[in-house]
mmCIF file of C-alpha atoms in Angstrom:
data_model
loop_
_atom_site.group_PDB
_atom_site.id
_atom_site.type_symbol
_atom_site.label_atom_id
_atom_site.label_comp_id
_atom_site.label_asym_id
_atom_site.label_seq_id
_atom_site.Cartn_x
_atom_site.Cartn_y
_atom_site.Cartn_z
ATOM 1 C CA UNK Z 1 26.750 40.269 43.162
ATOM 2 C CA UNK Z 2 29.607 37.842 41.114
ATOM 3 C CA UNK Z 3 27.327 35.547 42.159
ATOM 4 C CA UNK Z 4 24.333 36.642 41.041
ATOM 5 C CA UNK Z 5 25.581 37.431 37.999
ATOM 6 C CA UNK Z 6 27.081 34.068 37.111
ATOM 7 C CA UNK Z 7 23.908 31.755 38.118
ATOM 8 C CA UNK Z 8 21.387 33.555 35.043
ATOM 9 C CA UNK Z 9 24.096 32.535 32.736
ATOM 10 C CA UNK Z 10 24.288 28.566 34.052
ATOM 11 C CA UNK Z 11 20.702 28.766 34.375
ATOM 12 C CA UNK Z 12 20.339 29.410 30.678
ATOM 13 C CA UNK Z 13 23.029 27.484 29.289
ATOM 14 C CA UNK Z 14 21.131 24.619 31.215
ATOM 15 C CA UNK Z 15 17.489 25.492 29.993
ATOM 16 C CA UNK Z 16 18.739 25.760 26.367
ATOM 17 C CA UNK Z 17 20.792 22.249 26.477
ATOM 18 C CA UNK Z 18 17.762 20.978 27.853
ATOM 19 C CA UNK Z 19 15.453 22.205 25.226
ATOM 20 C CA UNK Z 20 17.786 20.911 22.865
ATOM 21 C CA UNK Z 21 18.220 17.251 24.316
ATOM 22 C CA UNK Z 22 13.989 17.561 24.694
ATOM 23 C CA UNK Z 23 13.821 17.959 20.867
ATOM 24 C CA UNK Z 24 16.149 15.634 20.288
ATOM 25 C CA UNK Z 25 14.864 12.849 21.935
ATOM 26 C CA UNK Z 26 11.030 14.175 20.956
ATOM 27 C CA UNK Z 27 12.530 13.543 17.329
ATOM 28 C CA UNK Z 28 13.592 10.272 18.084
ATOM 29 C CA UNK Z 29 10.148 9.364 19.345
ATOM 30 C CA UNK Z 30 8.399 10.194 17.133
ATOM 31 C CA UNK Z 31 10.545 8.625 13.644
ATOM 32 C CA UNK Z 32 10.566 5.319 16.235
ATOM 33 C CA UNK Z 33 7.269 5.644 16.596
ATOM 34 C CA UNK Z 34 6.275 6.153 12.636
ATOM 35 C CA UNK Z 35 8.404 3.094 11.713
ATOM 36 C CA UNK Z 36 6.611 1.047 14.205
ATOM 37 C CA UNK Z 37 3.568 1.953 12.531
ATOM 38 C CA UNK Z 38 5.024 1.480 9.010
ATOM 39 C CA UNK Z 39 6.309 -1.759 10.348
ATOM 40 C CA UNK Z 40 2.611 -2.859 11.834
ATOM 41 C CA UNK Z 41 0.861 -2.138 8.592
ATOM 42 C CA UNK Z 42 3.192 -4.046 6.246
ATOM 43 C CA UNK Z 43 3.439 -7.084 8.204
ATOM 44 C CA UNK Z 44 -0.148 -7.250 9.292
ATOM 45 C CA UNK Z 45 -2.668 -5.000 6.968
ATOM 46 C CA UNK Z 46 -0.945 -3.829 3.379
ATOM 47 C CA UNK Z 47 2.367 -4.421 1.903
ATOM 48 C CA UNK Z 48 2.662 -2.213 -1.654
ATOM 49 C CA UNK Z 49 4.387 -4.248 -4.334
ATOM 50 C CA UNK Z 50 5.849 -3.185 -8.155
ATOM 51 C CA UNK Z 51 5.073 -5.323 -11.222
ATOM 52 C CA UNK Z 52 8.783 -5.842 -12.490
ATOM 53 C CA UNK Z 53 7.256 -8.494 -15.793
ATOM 54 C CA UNK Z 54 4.449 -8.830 -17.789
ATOM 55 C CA UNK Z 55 3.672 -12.553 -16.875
ATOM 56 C CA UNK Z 56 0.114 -10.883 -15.789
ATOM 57 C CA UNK Z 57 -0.302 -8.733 -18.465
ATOM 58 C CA UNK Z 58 -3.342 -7.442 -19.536
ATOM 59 C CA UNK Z 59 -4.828 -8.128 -15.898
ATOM 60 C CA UNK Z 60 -1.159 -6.277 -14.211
ATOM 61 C CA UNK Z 61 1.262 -4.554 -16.607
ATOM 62 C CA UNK Z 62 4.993 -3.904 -16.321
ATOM 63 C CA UNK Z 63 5.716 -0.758 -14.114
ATOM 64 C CA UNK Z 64 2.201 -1.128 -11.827
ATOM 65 C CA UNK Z 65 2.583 -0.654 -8.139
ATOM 66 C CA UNK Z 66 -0.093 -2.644 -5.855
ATOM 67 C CA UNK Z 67 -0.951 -2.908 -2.388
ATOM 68 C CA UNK Z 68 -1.424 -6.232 -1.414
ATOM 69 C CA UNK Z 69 -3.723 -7.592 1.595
ATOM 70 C CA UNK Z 70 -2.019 -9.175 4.155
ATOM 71 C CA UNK Z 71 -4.888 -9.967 6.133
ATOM 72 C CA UNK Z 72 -7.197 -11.595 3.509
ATOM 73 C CA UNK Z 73 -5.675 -15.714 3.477
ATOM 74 C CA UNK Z 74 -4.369 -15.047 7.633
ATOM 75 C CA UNK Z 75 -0.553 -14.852 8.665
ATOM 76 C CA UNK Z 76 2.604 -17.751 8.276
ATOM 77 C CA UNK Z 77 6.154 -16.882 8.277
ATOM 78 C CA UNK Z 78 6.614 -15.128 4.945
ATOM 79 C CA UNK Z 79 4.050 -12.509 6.032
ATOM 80 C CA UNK Z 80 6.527 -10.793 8.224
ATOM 81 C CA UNK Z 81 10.006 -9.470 7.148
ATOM 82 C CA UNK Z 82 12.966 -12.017 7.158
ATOM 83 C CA UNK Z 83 10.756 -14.631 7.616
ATOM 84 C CA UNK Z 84 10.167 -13.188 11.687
ATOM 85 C CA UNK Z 85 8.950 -14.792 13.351
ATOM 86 C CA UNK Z 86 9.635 -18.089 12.897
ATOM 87 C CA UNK Z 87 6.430 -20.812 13.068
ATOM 88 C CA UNK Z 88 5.074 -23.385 10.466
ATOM 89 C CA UNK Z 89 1.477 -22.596 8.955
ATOM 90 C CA UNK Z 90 -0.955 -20.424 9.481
ATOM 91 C CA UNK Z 91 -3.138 -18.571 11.869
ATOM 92 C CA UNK Z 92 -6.328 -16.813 11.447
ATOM 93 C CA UNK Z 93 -5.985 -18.362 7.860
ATOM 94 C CA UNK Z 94 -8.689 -18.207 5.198
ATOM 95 C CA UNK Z 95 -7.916 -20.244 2.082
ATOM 96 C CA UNK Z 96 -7.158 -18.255 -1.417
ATOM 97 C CA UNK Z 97 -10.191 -18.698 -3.757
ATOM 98 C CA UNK Z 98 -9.979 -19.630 -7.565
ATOM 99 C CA UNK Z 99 -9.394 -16.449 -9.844
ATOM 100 C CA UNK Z 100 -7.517 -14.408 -6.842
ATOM 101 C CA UNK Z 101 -4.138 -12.599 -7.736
ATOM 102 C CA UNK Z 102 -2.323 -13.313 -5.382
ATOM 103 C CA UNK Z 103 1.532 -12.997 -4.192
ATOM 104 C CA UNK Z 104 3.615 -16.016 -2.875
ATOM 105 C CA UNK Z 105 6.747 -17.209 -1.872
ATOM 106 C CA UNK Z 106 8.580 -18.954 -4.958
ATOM 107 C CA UNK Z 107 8.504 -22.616 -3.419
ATOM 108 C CA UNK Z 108 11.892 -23.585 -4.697
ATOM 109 C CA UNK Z 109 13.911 -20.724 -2.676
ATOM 110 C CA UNK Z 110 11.272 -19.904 -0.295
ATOM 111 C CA UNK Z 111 12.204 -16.221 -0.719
ATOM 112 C CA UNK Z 112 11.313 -14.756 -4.148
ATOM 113 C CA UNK Z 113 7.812 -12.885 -4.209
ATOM 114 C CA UNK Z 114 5.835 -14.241 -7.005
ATOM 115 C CA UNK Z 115 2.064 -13.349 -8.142
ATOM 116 C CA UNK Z 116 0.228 -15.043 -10.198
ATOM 117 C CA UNK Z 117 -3.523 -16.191 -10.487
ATOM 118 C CA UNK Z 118 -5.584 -19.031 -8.017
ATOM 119 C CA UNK Z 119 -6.236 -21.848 -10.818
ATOM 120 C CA UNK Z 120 -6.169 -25.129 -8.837
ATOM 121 C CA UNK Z 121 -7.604 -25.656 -5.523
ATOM 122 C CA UNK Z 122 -6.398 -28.936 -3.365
ATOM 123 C CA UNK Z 123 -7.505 -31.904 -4.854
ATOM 124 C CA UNK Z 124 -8.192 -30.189 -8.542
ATOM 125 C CA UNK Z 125 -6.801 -31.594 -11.828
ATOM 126 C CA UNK Z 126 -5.258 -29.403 -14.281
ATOM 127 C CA UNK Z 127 -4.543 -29.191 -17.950
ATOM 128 C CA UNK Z 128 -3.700 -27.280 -20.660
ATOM 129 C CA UNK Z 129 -4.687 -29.106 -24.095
ATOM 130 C CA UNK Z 130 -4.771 -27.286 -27.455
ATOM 131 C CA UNK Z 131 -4.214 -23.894 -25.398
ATOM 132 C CA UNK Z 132 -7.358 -24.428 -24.000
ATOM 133 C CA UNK Z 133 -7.716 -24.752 -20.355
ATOM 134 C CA UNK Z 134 -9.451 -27.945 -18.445
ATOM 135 C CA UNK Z 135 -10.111 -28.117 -15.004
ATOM 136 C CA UNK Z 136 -11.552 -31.514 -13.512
ATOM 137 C CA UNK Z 137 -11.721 -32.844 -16.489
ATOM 138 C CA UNK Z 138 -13.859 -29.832 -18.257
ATOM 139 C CA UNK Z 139 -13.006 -27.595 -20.192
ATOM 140 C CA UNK Z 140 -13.191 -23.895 -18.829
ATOM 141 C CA UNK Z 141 -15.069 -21.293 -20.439
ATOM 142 C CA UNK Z 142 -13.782 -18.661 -23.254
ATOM 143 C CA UNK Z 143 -14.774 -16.100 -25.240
ATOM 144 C CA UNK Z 144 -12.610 -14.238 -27.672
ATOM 145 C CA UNK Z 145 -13.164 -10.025 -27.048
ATOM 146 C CA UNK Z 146 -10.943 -8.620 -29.049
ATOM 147 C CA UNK Z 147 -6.877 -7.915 -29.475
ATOM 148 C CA UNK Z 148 -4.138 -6.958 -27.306
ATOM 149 C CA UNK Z 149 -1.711 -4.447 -28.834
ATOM 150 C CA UNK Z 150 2.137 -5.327 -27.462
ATOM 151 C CA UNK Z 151 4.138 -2.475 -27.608
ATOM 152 C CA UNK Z 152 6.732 -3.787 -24.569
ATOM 153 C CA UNK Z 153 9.325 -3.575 -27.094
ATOM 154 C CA UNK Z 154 8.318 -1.440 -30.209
ATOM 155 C CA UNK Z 155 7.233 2.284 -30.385
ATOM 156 C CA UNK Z 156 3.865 2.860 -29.059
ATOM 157 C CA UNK Z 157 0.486 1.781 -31.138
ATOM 158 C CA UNK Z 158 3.330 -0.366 -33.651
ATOM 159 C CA UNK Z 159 3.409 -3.556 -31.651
ATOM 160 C CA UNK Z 160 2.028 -6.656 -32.805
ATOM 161 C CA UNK Z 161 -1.789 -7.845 -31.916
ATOM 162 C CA UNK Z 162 -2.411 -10.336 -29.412
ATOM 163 C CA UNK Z 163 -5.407 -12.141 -29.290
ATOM 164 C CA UNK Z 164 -7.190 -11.995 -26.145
ATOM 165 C CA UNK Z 165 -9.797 -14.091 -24.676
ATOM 166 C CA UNK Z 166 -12.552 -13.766 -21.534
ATOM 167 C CA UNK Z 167 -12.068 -16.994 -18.925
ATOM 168 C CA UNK Z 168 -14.765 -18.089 -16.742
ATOM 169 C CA UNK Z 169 -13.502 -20.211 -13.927
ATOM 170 C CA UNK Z 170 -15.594 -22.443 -12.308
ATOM 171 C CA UNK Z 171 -17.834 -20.637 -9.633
ATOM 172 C CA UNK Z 172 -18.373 -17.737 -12.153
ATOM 173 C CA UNK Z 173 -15.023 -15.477 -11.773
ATOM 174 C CA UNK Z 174 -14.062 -14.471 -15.235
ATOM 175 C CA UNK Z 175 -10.844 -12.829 -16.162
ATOM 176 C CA UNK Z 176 -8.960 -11.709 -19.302
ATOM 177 C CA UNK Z 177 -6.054 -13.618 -20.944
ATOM 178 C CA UNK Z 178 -3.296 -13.345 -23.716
ATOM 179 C CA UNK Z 179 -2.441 -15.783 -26.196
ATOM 180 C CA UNK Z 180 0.880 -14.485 -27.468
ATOM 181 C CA UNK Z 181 1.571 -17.773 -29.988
ATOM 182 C CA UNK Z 182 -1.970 -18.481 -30.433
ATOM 183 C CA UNK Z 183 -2.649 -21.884 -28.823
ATOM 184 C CA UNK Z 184 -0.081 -23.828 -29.702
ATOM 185 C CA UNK Z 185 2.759 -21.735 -27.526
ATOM 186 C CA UNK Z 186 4.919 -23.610 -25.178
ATOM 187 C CA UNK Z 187 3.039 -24.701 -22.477
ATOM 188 C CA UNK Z 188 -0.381 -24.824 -24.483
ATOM 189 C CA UNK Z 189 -0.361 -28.630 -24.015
ATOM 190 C CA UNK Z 190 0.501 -29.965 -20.746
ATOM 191 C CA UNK Z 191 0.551 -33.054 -18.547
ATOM 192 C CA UNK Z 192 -2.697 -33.915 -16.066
ATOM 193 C CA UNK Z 193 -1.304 -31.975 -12.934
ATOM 194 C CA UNK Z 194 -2.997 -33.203 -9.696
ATOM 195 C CA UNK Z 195 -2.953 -30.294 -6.934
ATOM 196 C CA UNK Z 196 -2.072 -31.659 -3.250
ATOM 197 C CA UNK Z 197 -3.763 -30.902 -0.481
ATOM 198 C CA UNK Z 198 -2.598 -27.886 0.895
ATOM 199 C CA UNK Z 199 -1.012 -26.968 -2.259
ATOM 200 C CA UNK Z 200 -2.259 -24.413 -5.179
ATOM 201 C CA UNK Z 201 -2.284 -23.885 -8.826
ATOM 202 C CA UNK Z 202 -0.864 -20.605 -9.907
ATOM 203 C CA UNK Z 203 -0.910 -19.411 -13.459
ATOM 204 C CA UNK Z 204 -0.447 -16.200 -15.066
ATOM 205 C CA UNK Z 205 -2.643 -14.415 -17.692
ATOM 206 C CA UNK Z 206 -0.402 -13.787 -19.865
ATOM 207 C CA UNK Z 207 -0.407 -17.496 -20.787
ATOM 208 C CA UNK Z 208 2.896 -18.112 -23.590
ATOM 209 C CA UNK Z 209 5.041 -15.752 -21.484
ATOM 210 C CA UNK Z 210 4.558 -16.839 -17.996
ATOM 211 C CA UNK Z 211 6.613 -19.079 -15.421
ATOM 212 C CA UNK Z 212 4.038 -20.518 -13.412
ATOM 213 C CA UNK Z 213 3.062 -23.857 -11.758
ATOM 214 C CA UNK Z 214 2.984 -25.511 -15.412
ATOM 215 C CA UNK Z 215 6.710 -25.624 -14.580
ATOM 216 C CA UNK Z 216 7.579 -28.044 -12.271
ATOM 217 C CA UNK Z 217 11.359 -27.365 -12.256
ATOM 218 C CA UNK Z 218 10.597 -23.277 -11.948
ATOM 219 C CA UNK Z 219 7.207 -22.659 -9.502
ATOM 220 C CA UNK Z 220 5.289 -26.172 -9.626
ATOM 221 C CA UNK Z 221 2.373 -26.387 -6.657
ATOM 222 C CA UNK Z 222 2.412 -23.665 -4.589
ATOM 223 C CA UNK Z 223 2.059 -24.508 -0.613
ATOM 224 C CA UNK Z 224 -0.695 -22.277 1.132
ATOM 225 C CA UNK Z 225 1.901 -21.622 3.433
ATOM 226 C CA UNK Z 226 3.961 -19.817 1.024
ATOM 227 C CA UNK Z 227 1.105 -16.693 0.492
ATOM 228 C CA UNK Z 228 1.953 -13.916 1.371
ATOM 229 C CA UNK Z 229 -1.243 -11.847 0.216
ATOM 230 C CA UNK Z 230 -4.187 -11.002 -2.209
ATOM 231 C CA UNK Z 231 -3.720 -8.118 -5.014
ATOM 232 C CA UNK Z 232 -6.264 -5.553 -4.095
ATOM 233 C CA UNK Z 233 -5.825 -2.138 -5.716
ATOM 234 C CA UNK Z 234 -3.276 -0.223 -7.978
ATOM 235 C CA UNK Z 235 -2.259 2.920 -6.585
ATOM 236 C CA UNK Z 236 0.397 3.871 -9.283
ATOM 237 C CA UNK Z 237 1.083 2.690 -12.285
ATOM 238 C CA UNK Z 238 4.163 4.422 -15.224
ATOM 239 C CA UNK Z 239 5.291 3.451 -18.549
ATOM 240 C CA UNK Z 240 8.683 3.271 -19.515
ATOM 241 C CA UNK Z 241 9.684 5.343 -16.252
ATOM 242 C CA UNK Z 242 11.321 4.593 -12.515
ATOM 243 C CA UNK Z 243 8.478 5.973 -10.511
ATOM 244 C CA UNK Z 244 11.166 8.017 -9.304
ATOM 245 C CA UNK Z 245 11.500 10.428 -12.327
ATOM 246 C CA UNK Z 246 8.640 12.376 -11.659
ATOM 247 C CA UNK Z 247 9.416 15.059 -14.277
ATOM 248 C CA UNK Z 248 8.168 12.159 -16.240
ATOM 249 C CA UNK Z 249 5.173 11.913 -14.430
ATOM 250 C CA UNK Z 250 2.724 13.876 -17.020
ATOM 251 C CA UNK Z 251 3.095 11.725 -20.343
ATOM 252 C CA UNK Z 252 4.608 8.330 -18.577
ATOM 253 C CA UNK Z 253 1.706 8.096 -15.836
ATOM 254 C CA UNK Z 254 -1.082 5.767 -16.770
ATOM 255 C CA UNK Z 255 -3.597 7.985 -15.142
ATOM 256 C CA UNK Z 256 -7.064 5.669 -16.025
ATOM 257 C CA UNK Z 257 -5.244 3.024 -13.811
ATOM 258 C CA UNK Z 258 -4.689 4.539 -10.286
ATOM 259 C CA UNK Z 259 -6.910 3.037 -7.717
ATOM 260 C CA UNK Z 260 -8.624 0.880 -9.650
ATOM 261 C CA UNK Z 261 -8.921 -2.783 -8.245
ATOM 262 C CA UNK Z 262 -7.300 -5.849 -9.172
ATOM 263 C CA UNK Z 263 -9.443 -8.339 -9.992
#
């Protein structure tokens, strides 16, 4: 009967220890399991970015977060995280197209994420003369629409009044830009730039306040090697806010902005 009435007790103790190291391990699964997934989809499908300058502004501003495609220009080493793994070039590559926004490796460290817009393609000449932009020798397409108010540093509706412009690229992608100094800001007049092969243009559209491949000593031609991915949609986007605060969320929240594309 001692017996009998000792073996219930181990019997239990065992069945709850066991339930317990079940869950346990069940937890363990499944969080290993999630962060494989996470992992899959950033390195392969969408990696979601924040806009930390205004280099793009009024195309990105200051305080946007973006997904951006892995997929769209194929896979080299700077699509996966600490450069893993290790190979030169592509695979499954497609080329980045003139007007994409698109992120990249900064060529001179090879680890600072960059984005800026597709000017130059191999091959293409580049120049800025008078502010006005020439590619192959012609001058590309503009059309003044309006101003862009620039309250970055003053108190909302106070800042000063940018004048802002419509591009056309060749093959018919158009695109807004800023001219903060009219055109005669720093890098309004240029040297011919001739793009390598397997080399890009990148520019920003904020065009008096952007370090872009204009600068040979900062970004200069930008290997296709070094993309990491195309912009493709905002999902968030808050003014004057860490995304974090969320309390801030009603007034700080540029609502007309989520999930519209980048383009």
């Amino acid at each position: 009967m001692e017996r009998s009435g000792v073996e219930p007790d181990k019997a239990g103790s065992v069945s709850v220890k066991a339930k317990r190291e079940g869950g346990f391990f069940d937890t363990v699964k499944l969080v290993t399991q999630a962060l494989l997934i996470a992992l899959v989809v950033r390195s392969l499908l969408f990696q979601p970015f924040n806009i930390p300058s205004g280099s793009l502004i009024p195309t990105l501003l200051i305080g946007d977060y973006l997904f951006v495609s892995k997929y769209a220009y194929g896979y080299s080493r700077y699509s996966f995280p600490f450069g893993l793994p290790p190979f030169d070039g592509r695979i499954l590559g497609t080329e980045p197209k003139r007007g994409d926004v698109a992120v990249f490796k900064l060529p001179k460290d090879d680890s600072t994420d960059y984005i800026k817009r597709v000017i130059g393609l191999p091959g293409d000449t580049v120049q800025m003369i008078d502010g006005r932009l020439f590619i192959n020798g012609k001058i590309v397409a503009r059309e003044r629409i309006g101003n862009y108010r620039d309250d970055e540093d003053t108190a909302p509706g106070t800042g000063p009044e940018i004048p802002m412009y419509r591009e056309i690229l060749p093959g018919g992608v158009s695109h807004v830009v800023i001219e903060r100094y009219g055109d005669q800001g720093p890098w309004d007049n240029t040297p011919l730039y001739k793009v390598p092969e397997g080399h890009f243009f990148m520019m920003g559209d904020n065009r008096d306040n952007s370090a872009d491949s204009r600068d040979m000593n900062t970004v200069g031609f930008v290997p296709y090697e070094n993309f990491v991915g195309r912009a493709e949609v905002l999902f968030f986007s808050i003014d004057g806010a860490p995304a974090w605060q969320f309390w801030k969320w009603p007034n700080a929240v540029r609502w007309d902005r989520l999930f519209s594309r980048v383009h």
